PDB file of C-alpha atoms in Angstrom:
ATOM      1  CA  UNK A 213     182.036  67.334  52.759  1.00 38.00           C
ATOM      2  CA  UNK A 214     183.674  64.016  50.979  1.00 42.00           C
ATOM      3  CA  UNK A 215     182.547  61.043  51.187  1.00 46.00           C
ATOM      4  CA  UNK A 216     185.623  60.211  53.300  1.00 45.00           C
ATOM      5  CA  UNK A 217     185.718  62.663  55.964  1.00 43.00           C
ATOM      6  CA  UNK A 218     181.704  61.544  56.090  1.00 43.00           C
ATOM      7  CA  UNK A 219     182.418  57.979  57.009  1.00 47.00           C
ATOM      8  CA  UNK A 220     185.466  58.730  59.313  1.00 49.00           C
ATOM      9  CA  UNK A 221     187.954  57.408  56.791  1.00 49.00           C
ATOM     10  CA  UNK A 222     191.463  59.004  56.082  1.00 48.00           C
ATOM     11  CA  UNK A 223     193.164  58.785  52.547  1.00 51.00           C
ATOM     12  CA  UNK A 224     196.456  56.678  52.185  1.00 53.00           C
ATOM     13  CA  UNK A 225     196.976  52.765  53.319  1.00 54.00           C
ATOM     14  CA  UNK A 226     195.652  51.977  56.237  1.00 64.00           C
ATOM     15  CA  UNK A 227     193.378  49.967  57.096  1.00 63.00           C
ATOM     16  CA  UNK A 228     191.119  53.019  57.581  1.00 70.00           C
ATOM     17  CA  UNK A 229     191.983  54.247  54.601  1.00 85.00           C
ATOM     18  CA  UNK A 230     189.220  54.483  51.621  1.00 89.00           C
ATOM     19  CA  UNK A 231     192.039  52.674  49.177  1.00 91.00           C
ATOM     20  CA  UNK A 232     193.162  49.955  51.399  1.00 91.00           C
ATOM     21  CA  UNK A 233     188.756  49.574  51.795  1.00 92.00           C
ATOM     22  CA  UNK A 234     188.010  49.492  48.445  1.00 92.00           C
ATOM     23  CA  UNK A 235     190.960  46.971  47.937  1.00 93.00           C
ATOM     24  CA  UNK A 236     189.979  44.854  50.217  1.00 92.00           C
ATOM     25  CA  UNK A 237     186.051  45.043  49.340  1.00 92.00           C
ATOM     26  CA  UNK A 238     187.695  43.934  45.578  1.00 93.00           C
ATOM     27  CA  UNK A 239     189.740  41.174  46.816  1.00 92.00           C
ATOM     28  CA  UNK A 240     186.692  39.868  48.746  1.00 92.00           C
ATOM     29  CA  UNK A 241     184.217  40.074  45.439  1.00 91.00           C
ATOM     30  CA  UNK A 242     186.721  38.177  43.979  1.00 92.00           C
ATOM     31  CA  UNK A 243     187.021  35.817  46.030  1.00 92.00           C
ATOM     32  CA  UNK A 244     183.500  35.139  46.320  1.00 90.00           C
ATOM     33  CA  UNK A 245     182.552  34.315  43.327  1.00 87.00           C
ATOM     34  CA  UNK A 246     179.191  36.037  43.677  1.00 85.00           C
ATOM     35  CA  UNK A 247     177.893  38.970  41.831  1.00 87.00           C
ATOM     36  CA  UNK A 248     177.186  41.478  43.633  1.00 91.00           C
ATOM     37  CA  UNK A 249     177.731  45.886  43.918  1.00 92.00           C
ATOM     38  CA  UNK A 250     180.553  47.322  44.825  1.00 92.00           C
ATOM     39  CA  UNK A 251     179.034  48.672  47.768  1.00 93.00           C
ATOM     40  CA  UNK A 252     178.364  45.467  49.459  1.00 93.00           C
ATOM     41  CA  UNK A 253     181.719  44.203  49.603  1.00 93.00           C
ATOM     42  CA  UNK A 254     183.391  47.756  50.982  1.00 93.00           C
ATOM     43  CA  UNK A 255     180.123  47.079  53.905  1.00 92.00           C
ATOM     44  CA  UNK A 256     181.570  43.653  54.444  1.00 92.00           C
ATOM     45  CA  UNK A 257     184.827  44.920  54.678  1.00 90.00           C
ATOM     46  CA  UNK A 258     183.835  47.393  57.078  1.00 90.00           C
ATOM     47  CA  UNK A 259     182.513  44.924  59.627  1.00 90.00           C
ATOM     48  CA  UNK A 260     185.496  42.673  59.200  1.00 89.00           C
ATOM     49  CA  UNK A 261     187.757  45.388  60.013  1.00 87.00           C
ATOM     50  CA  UNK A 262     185.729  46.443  62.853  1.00 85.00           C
ATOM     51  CA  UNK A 263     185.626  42.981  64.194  1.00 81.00           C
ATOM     52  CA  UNK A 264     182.171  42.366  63.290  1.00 68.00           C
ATOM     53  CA  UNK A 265     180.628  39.223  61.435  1.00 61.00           C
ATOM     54  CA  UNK A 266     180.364  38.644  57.721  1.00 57.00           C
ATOM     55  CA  UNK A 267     176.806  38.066  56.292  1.00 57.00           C
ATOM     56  CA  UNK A 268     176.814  35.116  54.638  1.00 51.00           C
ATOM     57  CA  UNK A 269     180.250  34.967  52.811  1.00 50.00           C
ATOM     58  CA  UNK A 270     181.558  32.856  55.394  1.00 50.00           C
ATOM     59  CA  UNK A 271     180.383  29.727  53.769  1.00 51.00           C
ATOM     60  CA  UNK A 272     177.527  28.939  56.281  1.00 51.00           C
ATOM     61  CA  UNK A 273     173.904  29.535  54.399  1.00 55.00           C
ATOM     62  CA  UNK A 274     171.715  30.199  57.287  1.00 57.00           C
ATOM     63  CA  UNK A 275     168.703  27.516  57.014  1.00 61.00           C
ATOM     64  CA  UNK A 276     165.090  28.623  56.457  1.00 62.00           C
ATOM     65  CA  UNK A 277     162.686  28.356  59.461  1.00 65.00           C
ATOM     66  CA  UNK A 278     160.857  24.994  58.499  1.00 65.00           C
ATOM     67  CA  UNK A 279     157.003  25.856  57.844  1.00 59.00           C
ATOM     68  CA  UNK A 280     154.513  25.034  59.880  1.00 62.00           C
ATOM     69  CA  UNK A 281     152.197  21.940  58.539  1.00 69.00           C
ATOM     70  CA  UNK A 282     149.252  23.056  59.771  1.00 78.00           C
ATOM     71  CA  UNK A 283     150.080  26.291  58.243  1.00 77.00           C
ATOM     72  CA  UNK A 284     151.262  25.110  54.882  1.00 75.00           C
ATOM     73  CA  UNK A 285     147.439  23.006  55.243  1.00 75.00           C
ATOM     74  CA  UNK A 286     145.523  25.596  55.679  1.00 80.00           C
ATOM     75  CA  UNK A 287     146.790  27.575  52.746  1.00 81.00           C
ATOM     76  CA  UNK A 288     146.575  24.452  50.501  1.00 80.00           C
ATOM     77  CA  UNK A 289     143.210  24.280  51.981  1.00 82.00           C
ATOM     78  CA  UNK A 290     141.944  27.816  51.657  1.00 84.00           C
ATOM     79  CA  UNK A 291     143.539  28.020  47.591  1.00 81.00           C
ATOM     80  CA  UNK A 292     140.774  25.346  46.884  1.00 74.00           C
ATOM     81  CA  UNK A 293     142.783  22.260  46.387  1.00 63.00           C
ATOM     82  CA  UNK A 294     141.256  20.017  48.267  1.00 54.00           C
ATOM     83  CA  UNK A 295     140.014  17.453  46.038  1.00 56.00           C
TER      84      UNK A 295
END
């Protein structure tokens, strides 16, 4: 079975098509200016075409959960630093 008819998608131009997908997965690596496989971009592309959200190409870094002190302590703490 191809790797086409395994992911549902049908040769040609359309936007289901495996060209017009790995066009537009090249257009967005591009774009991006980050360095990363093939196979991420054509994923990203998926989910745009399906109306789903993009990762974190949109611009928007998602923030890291702020550490708890006591937490961040205790390991300081327990590592022997404490004087």
């Amino acid at each position: 079975m191809s790797n086409a008819a395994k992911t549902g998608l049908q040769p040609g131009h359309g936007p289901q098509s495996v060209d017009f997908i790995n066009q537009f997965a090249e257009t967005m690596r591009a774009e991006s200016g980050v360095d990363l496989p093939h196979d991420y971009f054509v994923a990203e592309a998926r989910m745009r075409l399906s109306g789903g959200g993009v990762h974190h190409l949109s611009g928007k870094a998602a923030k890291p959960a702020k550490p708890e002190t006591s937490a961040c302590f205790d390991a300081w703490a327990k590592a022997g630093h404490n004087g």
